[in-house]
PDB file of C-alpha atoms in Angstrom:
ATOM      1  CA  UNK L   1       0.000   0.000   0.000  1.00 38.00           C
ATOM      2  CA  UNK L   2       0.806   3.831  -0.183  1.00 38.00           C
ATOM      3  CA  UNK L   3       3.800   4.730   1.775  1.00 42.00           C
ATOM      4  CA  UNK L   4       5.271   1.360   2.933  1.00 44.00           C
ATOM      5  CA  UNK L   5       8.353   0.573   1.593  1.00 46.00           C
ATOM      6  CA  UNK L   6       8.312  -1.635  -1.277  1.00 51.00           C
ATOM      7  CA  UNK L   7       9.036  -5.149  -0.598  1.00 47.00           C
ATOM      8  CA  UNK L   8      12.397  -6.691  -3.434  1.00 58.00           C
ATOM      9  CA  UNK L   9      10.424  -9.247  -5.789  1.00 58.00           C
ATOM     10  CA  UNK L  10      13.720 -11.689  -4.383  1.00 60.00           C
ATOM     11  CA  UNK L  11      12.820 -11.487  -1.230  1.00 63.00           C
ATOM     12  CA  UNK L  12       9.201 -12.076  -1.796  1.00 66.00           C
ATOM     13  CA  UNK L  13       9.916 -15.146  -3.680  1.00 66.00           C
ATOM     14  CA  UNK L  14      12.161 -16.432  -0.298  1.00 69.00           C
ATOM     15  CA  UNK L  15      10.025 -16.316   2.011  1.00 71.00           C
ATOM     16  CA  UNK L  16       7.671 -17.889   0.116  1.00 68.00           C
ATOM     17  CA  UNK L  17      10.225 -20.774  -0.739  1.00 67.00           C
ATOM     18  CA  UNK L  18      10.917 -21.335   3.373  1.00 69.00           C
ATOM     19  CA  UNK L  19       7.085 -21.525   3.350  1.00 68.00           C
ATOM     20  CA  UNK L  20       6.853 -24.567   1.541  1.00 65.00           C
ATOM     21  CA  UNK L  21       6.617 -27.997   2.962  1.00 63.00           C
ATOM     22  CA  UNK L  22      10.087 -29.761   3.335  1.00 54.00           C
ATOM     23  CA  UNK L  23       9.584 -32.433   0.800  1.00 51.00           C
ATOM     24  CA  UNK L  24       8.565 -29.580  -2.025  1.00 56.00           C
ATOM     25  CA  UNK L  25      11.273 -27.179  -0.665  1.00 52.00           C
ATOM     26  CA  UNK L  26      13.886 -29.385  -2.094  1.00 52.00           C
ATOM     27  CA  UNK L  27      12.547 -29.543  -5.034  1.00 56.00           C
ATOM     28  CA  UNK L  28      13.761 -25.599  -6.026  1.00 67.00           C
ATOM     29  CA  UNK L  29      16.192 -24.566  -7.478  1.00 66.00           C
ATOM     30  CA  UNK L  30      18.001 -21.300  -7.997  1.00 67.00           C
ATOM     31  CA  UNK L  31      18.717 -20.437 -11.741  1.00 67.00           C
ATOM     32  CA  UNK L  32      20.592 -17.388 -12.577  1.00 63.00           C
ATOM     33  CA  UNK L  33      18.716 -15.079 -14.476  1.00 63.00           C
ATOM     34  CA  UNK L  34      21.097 -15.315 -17.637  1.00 60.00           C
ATOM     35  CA  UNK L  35      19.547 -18.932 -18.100  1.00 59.00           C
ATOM     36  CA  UNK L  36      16.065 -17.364 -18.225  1.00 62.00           C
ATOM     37  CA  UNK L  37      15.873 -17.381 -21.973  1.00 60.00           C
ATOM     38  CA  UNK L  38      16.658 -21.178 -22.044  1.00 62.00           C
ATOM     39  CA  UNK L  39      14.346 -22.344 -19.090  1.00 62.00           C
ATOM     40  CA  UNK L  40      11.417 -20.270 -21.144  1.00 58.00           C
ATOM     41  CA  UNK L  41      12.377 -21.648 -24.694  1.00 55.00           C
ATOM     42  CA  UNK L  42      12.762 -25.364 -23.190  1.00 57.00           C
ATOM     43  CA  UNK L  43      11.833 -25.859 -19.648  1.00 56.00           C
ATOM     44  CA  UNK L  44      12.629 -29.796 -19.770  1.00 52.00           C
ATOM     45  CA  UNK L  45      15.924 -29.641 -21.530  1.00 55.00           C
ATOM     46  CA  UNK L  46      17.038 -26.695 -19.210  1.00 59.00           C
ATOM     47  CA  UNK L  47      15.995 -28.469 -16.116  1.00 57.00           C
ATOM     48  CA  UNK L  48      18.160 -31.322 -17.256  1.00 50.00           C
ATOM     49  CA  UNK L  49      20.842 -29.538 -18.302  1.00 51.00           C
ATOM     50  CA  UNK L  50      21.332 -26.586 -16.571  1.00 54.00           C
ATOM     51  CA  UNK L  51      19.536 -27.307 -13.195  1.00 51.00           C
ATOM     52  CA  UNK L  52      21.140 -30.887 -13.488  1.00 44.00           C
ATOM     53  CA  UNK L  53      18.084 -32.376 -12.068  1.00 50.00           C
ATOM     54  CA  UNK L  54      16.726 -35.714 -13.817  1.00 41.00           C
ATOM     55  CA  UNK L  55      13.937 -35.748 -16.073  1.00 45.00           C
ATOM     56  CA  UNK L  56      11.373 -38.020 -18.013  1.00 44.00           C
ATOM     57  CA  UNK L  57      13.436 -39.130 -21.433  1.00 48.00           C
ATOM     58  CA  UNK L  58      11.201 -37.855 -23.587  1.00 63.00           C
ATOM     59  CA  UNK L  59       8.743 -35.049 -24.187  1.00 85.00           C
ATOM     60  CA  UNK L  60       7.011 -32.120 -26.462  1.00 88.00           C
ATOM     61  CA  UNK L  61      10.053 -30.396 -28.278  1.00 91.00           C
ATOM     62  CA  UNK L  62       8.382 -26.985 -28.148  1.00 92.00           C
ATOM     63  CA  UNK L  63       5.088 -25.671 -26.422  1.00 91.00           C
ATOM     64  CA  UNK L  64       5.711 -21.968 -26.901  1.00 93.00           C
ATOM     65  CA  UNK L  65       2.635 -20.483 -28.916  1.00 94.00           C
ATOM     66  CA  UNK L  66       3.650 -17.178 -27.973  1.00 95.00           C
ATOM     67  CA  UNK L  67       7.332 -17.307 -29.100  1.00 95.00           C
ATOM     68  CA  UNK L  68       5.552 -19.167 -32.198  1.00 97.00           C
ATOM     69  CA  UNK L  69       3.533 -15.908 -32.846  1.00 97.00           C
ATOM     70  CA  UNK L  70       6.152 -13.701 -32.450  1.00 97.00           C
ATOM     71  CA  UNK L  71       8.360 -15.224 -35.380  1.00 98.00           C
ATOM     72  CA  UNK L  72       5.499 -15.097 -37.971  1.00 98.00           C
ATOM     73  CA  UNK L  73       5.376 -12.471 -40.289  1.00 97.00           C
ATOM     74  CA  UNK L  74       3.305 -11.254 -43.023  1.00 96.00           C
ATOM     75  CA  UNK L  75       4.900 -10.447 -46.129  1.00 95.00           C
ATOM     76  CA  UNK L  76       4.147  -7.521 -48.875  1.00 93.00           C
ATOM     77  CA  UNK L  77       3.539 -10.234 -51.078  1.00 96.00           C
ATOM     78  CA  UNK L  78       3.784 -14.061 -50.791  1.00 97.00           C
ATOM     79  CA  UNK L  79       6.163 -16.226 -52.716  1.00 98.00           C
ATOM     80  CA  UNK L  80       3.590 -18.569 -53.500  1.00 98.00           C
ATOM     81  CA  UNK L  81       0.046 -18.245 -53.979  1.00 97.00           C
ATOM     82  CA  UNK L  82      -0.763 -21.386 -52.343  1.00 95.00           C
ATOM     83  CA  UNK L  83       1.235 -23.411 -49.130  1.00 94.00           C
ATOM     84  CA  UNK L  84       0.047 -26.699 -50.830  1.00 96.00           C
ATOM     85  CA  UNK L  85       0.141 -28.454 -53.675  1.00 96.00           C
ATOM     86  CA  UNK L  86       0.042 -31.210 -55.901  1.00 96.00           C
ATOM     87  CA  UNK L  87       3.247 -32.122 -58.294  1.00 95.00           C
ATOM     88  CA  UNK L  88       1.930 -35.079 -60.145  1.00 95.00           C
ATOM     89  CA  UNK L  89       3.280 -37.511 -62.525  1.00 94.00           C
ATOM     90  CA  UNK L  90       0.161 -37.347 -64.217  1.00 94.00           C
ATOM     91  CA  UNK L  91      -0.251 -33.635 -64.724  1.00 94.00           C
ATOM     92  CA  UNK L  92       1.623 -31.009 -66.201  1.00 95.00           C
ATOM     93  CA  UNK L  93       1.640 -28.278 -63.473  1.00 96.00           C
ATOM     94  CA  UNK L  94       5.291 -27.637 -61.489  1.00 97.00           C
ATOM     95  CA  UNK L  95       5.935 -25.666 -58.071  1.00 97.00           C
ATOM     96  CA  UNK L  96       6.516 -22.046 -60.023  1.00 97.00           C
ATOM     97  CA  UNK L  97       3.561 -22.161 -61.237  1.00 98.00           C
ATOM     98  CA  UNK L  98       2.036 -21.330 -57.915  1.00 98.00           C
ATOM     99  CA  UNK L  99       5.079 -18.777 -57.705  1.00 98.00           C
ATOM    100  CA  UNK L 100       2.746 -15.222 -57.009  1.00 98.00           C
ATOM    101  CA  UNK L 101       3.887 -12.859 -59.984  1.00 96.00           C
ATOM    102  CA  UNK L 102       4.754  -9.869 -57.909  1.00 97.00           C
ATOM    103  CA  UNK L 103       7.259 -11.505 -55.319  1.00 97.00           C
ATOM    104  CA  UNK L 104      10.478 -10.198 -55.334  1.00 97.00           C
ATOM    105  CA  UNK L 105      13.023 -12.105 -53.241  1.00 97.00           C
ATOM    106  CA  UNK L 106      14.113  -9.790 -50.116  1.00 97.00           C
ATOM    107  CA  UNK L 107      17.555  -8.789 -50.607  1.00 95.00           C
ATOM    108  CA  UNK L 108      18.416 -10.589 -53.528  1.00 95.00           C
ATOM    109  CA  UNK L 109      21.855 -10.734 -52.929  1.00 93.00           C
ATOM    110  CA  UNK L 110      22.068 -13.300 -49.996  1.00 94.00           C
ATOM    111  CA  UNK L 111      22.544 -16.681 -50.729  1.00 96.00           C
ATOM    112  CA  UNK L 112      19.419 -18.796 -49.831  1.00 97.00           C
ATOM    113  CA  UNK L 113      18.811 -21.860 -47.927  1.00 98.00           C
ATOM    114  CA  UNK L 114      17.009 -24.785 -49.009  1.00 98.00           C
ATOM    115  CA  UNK L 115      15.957 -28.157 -47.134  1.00 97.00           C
ATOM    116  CA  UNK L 116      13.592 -30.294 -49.233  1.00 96.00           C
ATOM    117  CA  UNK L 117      12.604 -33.474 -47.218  1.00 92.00           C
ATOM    118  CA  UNK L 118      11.360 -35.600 -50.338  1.00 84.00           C
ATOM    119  CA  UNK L 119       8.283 -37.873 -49.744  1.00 73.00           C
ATOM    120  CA  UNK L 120       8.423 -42.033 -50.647  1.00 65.00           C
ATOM    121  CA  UNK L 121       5.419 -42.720 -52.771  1.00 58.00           C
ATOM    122  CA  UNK L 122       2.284 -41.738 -50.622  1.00 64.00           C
ATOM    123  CA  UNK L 123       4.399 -38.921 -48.374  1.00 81.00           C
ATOM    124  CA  UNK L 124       4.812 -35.440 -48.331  1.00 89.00           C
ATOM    125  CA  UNK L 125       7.102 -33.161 -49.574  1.00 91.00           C
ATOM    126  CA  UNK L 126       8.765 -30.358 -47.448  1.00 95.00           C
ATOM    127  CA  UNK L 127      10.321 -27.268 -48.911  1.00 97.00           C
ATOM    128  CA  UNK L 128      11.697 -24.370 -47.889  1.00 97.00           C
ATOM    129  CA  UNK L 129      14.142 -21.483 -48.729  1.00 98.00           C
ATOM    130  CA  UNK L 130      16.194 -18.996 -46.037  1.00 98.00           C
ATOM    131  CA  UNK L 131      18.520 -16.315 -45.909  1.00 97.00           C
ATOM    132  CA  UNK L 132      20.709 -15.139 -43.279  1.00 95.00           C
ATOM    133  CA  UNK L 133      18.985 -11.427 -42.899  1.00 95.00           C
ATOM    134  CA  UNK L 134      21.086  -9.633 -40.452  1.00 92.00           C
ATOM    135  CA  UNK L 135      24.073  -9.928 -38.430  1.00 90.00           C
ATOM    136  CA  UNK L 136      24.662  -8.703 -35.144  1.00 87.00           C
ATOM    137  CA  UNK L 137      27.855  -8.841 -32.643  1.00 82.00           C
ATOM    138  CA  UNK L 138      26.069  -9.368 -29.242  1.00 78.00           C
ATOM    139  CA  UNK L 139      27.730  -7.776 -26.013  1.00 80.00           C
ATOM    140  CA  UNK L 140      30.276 -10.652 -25.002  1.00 79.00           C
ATOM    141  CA  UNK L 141      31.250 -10.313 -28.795  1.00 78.00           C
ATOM    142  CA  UNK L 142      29.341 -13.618 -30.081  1.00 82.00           C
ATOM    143  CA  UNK L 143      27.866 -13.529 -33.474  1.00 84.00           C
ATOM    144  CA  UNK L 144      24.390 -13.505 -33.565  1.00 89.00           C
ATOM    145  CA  UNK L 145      22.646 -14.272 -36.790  1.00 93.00           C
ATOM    146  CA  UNK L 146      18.823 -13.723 -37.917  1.00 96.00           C
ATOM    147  CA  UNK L 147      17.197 -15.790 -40.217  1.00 97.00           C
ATOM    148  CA  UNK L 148      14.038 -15.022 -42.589  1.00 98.00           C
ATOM    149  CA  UNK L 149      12.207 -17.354 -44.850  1.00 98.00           C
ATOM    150  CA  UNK L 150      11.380 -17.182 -47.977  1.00 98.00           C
ATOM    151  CA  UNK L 151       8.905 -19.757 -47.868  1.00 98.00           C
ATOM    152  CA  UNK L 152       7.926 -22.844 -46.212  1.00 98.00           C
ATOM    153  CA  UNK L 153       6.131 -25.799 -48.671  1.00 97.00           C
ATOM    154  CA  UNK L 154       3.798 -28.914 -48.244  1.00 96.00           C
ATOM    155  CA  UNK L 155       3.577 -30.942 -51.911  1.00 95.00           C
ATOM    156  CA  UNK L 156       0.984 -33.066 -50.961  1.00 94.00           C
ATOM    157  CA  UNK L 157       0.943 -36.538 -52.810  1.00 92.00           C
ATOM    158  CA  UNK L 158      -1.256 -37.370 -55.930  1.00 93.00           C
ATOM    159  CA  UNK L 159      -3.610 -40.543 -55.641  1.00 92.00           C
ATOM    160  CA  UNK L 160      -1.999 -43.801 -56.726  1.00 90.00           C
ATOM    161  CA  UNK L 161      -1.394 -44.487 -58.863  1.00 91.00           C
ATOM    162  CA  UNK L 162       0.410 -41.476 -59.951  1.00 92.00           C
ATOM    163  CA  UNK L 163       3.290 -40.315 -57.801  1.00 92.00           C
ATOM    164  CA  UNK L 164       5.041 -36.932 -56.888  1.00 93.00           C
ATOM    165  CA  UNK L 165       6.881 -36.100 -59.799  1.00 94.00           C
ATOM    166  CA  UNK L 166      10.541 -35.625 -58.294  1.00 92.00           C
ATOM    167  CA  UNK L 167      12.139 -34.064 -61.618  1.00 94.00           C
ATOM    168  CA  UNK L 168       9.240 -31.266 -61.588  1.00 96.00           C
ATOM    169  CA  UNK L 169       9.779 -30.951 -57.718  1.00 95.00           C
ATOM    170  CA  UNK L 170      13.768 -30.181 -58.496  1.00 96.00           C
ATOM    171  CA  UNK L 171      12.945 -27.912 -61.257  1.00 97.00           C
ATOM    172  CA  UNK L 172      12.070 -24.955 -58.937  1.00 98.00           C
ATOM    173  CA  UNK L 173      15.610 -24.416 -57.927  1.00 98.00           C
ATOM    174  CA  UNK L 174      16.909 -23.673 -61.399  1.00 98.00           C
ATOM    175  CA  UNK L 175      14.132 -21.446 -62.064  1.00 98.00           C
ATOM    176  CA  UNK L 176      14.122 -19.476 -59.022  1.00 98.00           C
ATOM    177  CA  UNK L 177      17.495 -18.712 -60.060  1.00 98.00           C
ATOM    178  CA  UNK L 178      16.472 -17.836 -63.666  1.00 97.00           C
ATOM    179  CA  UNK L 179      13.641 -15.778 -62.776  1.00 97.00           C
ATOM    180  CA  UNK L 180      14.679 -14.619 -59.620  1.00 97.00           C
ATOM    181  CA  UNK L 181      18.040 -14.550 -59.401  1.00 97.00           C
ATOM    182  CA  UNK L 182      18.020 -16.521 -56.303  1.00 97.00           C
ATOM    183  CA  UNK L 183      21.672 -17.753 -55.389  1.00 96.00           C
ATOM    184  CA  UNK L 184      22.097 -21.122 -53.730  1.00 97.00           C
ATOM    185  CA  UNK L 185      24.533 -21.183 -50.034  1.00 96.00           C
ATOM    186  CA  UNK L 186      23.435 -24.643 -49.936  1.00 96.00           C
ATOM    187  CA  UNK L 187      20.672 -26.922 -50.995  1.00 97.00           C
ATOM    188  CA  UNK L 188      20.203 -30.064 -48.787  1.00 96.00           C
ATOM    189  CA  UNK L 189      18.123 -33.597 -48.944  1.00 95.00           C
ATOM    190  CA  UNK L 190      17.330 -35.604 -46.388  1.00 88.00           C
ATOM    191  CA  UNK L 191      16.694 -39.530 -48.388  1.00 72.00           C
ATOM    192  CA  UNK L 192      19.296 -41.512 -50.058  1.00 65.00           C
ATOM    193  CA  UNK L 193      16.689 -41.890 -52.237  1.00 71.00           C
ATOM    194  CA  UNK L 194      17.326 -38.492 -53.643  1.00 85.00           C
ATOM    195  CA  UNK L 195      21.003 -39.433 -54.558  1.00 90.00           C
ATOM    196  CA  UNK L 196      19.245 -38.796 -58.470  1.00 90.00           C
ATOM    197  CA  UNK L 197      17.798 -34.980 -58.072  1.00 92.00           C
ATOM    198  CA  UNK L 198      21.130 -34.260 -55.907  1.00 94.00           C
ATOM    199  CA  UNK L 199      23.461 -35.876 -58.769  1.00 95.00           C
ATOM    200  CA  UNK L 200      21.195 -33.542 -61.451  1.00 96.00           C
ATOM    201  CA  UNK L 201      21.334 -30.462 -59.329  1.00 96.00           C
ATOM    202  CA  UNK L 202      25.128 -31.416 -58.763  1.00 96.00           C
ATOM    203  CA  UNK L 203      25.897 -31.542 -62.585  1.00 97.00           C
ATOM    204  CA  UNK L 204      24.099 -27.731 -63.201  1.00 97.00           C
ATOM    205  CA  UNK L 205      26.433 -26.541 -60.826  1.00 97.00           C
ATOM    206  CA  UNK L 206      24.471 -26.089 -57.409  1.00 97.00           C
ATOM    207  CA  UNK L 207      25.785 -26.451 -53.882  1.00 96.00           C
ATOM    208  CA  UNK L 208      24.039 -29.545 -52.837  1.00 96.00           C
ATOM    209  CA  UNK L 209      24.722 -32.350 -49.995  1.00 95.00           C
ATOM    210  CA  UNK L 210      22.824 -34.822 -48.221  1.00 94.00           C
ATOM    211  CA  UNK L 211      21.332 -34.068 -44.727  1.00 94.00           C
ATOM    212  CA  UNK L 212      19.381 -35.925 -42.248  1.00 92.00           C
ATOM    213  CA  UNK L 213      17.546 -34.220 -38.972  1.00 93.00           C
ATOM    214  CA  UNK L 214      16.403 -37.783 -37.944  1.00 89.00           C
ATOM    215  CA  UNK L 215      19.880 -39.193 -36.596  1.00 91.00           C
ATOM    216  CA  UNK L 216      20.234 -36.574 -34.138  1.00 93.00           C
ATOM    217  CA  UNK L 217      18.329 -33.169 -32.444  1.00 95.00           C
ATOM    218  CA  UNK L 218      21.126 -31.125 -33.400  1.00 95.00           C
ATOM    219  CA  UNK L 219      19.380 -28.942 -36.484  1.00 96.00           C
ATOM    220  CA  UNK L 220      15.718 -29.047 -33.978  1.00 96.00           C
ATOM    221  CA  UNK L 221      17.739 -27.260 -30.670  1.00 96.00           C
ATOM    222  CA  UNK L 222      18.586 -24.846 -33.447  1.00 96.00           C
ATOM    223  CA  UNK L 223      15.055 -24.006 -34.823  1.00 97.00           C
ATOM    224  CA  UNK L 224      13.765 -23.805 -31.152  1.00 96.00           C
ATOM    225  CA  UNK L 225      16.722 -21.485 -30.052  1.00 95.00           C
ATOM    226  CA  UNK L 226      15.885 -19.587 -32.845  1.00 96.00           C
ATOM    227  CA  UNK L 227      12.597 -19.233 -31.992  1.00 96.00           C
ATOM    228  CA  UNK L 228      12.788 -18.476 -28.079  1.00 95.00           C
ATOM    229  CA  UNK L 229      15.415 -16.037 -28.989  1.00 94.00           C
ATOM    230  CA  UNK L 230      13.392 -13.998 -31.602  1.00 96.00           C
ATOM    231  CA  UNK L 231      15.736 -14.530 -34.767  1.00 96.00           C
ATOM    232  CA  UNK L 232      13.861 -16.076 -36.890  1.00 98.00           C
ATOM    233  CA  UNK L 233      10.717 -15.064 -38.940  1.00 98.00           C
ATOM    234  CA  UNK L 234       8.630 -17.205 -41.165  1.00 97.00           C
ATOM    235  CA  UNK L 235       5.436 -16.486 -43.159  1.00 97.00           C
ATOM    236  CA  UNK L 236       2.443 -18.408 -41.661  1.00 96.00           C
ATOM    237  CA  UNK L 237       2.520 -22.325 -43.011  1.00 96.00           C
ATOM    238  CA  UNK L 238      -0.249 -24.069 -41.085  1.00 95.00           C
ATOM    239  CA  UNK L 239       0.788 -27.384 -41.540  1.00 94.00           C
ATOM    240  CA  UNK L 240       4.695 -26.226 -40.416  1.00 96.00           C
ATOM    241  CA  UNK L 241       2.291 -25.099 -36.982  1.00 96.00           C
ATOM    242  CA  UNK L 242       0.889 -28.389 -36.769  1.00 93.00           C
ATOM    243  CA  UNK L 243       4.131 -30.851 -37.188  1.00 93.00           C
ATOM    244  CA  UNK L 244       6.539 -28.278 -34.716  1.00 95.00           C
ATOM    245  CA  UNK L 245       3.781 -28.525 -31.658  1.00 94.00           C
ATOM    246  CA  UNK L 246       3.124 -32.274 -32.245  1.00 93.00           C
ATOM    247  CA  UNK L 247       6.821 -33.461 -31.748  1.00 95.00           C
ATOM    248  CA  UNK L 248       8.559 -35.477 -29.359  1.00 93.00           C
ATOM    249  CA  UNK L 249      11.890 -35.120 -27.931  1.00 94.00           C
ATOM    250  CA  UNK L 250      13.648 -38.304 -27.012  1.00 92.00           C
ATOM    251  CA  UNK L 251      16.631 -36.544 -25.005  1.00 88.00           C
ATOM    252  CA  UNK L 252      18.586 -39.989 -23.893  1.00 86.00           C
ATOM    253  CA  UNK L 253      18.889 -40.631 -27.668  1.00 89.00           C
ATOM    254  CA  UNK L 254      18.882 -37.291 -28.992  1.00 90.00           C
ATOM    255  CA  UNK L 255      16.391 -37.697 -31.221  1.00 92.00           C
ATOM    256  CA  UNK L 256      13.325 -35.874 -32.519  1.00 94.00           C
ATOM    257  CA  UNK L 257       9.719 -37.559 -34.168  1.00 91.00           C
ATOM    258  CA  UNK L 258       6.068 -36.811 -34.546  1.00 88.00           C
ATOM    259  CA  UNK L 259       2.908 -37.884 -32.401  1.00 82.00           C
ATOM    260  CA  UNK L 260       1.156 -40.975 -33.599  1.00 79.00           C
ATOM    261  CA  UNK L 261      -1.617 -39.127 -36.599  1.00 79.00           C
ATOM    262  CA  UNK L 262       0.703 -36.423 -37.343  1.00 84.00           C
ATOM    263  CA  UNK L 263       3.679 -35.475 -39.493  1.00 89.00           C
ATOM    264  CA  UNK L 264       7.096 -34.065 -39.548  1.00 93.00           C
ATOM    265  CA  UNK L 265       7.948 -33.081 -43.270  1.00 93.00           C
ATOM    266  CA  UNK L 266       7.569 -29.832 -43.480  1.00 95.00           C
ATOM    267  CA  UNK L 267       9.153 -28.903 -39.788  1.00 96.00           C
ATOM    268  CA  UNK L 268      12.135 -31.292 -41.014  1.00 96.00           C
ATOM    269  CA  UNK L 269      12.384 -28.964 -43.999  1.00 97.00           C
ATOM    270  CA  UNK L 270      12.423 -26.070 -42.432  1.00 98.00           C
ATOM    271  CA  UNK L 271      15.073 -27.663 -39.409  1.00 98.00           C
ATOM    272  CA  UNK L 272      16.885 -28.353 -42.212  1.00 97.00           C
ATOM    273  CA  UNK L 273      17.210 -24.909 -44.180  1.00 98.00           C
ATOM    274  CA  UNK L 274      17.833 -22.934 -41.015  1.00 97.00           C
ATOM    275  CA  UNK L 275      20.607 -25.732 -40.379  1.00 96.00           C
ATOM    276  CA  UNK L 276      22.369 -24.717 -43.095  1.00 96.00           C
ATOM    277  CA  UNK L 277      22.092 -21.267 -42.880  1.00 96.00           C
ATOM    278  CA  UNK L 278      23.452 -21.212 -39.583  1.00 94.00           C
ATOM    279  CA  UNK L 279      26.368 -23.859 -40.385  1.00 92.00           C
ATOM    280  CA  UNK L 280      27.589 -21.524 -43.518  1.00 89.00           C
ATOM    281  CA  UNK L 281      30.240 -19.150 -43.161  1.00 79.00           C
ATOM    282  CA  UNK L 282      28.381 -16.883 -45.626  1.00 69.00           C
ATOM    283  CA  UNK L 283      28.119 -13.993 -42.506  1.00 66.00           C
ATOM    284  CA  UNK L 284      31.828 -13.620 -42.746  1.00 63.00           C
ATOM    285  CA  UNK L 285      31.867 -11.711 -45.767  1.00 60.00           C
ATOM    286  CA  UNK L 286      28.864  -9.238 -44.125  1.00 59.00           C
ATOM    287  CA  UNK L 287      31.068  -8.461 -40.603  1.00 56.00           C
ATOM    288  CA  UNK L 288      33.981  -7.920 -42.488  1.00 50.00           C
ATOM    289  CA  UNK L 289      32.055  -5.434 -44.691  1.00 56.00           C
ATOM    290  CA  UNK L 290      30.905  -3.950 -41.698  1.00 54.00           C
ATOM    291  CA  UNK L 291      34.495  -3.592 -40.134  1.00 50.00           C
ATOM    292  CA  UNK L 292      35.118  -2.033 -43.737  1.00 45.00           C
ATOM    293  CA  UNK L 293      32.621   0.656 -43.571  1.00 55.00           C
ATOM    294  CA  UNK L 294      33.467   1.690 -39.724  1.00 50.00           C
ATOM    295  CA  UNK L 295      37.519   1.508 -40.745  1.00 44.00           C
ATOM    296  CA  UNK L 296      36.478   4.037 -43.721  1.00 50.00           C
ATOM    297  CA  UNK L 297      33.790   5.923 -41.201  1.00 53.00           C
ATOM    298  CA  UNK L 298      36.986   6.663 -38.944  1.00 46.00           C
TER     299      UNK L 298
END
């Protein structure tokens, strides 16, 4: 009330600690605040890891709507004028067809990102293009890089018995760089199966390796760090919504996979892209133009 003096929020929070039974009271534990980022973005994993306290082995990946929200933007115009599609064998239509004729790729000049996790037969496809749009030097003089996507894709399948037409599916990355001038940093597939559209893409020239996000968590800590840490934007995919809140991480084997009814394409593509992005050294060239124009500035 008026004219007491104010009570510190830390020592509120102790003497409601000594308040608590025994058996509960040894149950808290003090966290520095510069973990708070990390016990917001992934409570379990933190608890495990930085509390050192023992946890169920598995468990949602990410539960964060409103970090979720927060990384969704709206763009002037849309790459494409639909999320999903059908690339059939048995039609004639390809992905830039659906490109939206008055998208312009932001800052043209930055290599993009691509993951495409490539369906078997009656699966989905998942592709998606990034770009590294900013870099920062944070205060202990760590890089800091922010990501923004182009787009994020769902190719659904055809009904049997025509199939996804793969050769149509790898045409979009040639085009985009026709059209668009889109230059490739990387371009990445997750199935051996794809060993033919990454020997094609291989002979034209393109940057292009195998990658899998199922062997270990290692590209999914990086989309959720990402995320909790507000550098990384994405136009709305629904279906991208739907496969990142229905996964489950098995920590003991570092591993990441989808709820029994639901899917993990399209969040593996987009793992995937932002994977790469952050793996290239493509931000070099920006600080040291940056160290350029403050050496000149001088």
């Amino acid at each position: 009330s008026f004219g007491r003096p104010r009570v510190p929020e830390d020592t509120k929070l102790k003497e409601a600690i000594e308040k608590l039974p025994g058996e509960i009271k040894t149950k808290v534990v003090s966290v520095p605040s510069d973990f708070y980022i990390d016990f917001k973005n992934n409570l379990i994993q933190s608890i495990q890891d930085v509390a050192g306290e023992s946890v169920s082995g598995e468990g949602k990946l990410f539960n964060n709507k409103e970090a979720f929200k927060k990384a969704i933007y709206i763009p002037e115009e849309k790459a494409f004028l639909k999320d999903e599609f059908i690339i059939s064998t048995k039609l004639e239509t390809r992905p830039q067809d659906f490109i939206n004729p008055h998208w312009e790729p932001e800052q043209p000049d930055k290599l993009r990102f691509m993951h495409i996790d490539q369906g078997i037969v009656t699966d989905h496809y998942g592709v998606s293009s990034c770009f590294v749009e900013r870099v920062e030097i944070a205060e202990d003089e760590t890089v800091r890089l922010h990501i923004k996507f182009d787009f994020i894709l769902d190719i659904v399948p055809p009904k049997p018995p025509a199939r996804t037409d793969i050769s149509k599916v790898r045409s979009l990355i040639p085009w985009l760089t026709q059209h668009k001038g889109i230059n490739w940093g990387l371009i990445t597939y997750d199935q051996f199966q794809s060993q033919e559209s990454m020997q094609e893409l291989d002979k034209a020239g393109f940057p292009v390796d195998y990658q899998s996000v199922d062997r270990t968590d290692e590209a999914y800590l990086t989309l959720i760090d990402y995320i909790g840490e507000e550098r990384v934007k994405f136009p709305y995919n629904k279906e991208f919504e739907f496969n990142l809140f229905n996964l489950v991480h098995y920590r003991e084997k570092r591993k990441v996979d989808h709820l029994q009814g639901f899917r993990k394409d399209i969040s593996d593509s987009v793992a995937g892209s932002i994977n790469n992005a952050v793996k290239s050294n493509v931000y070099q060239n920006e600080l040291v133009q940056k160290d350029l124009d403050i050496l000149f500035e001088i």
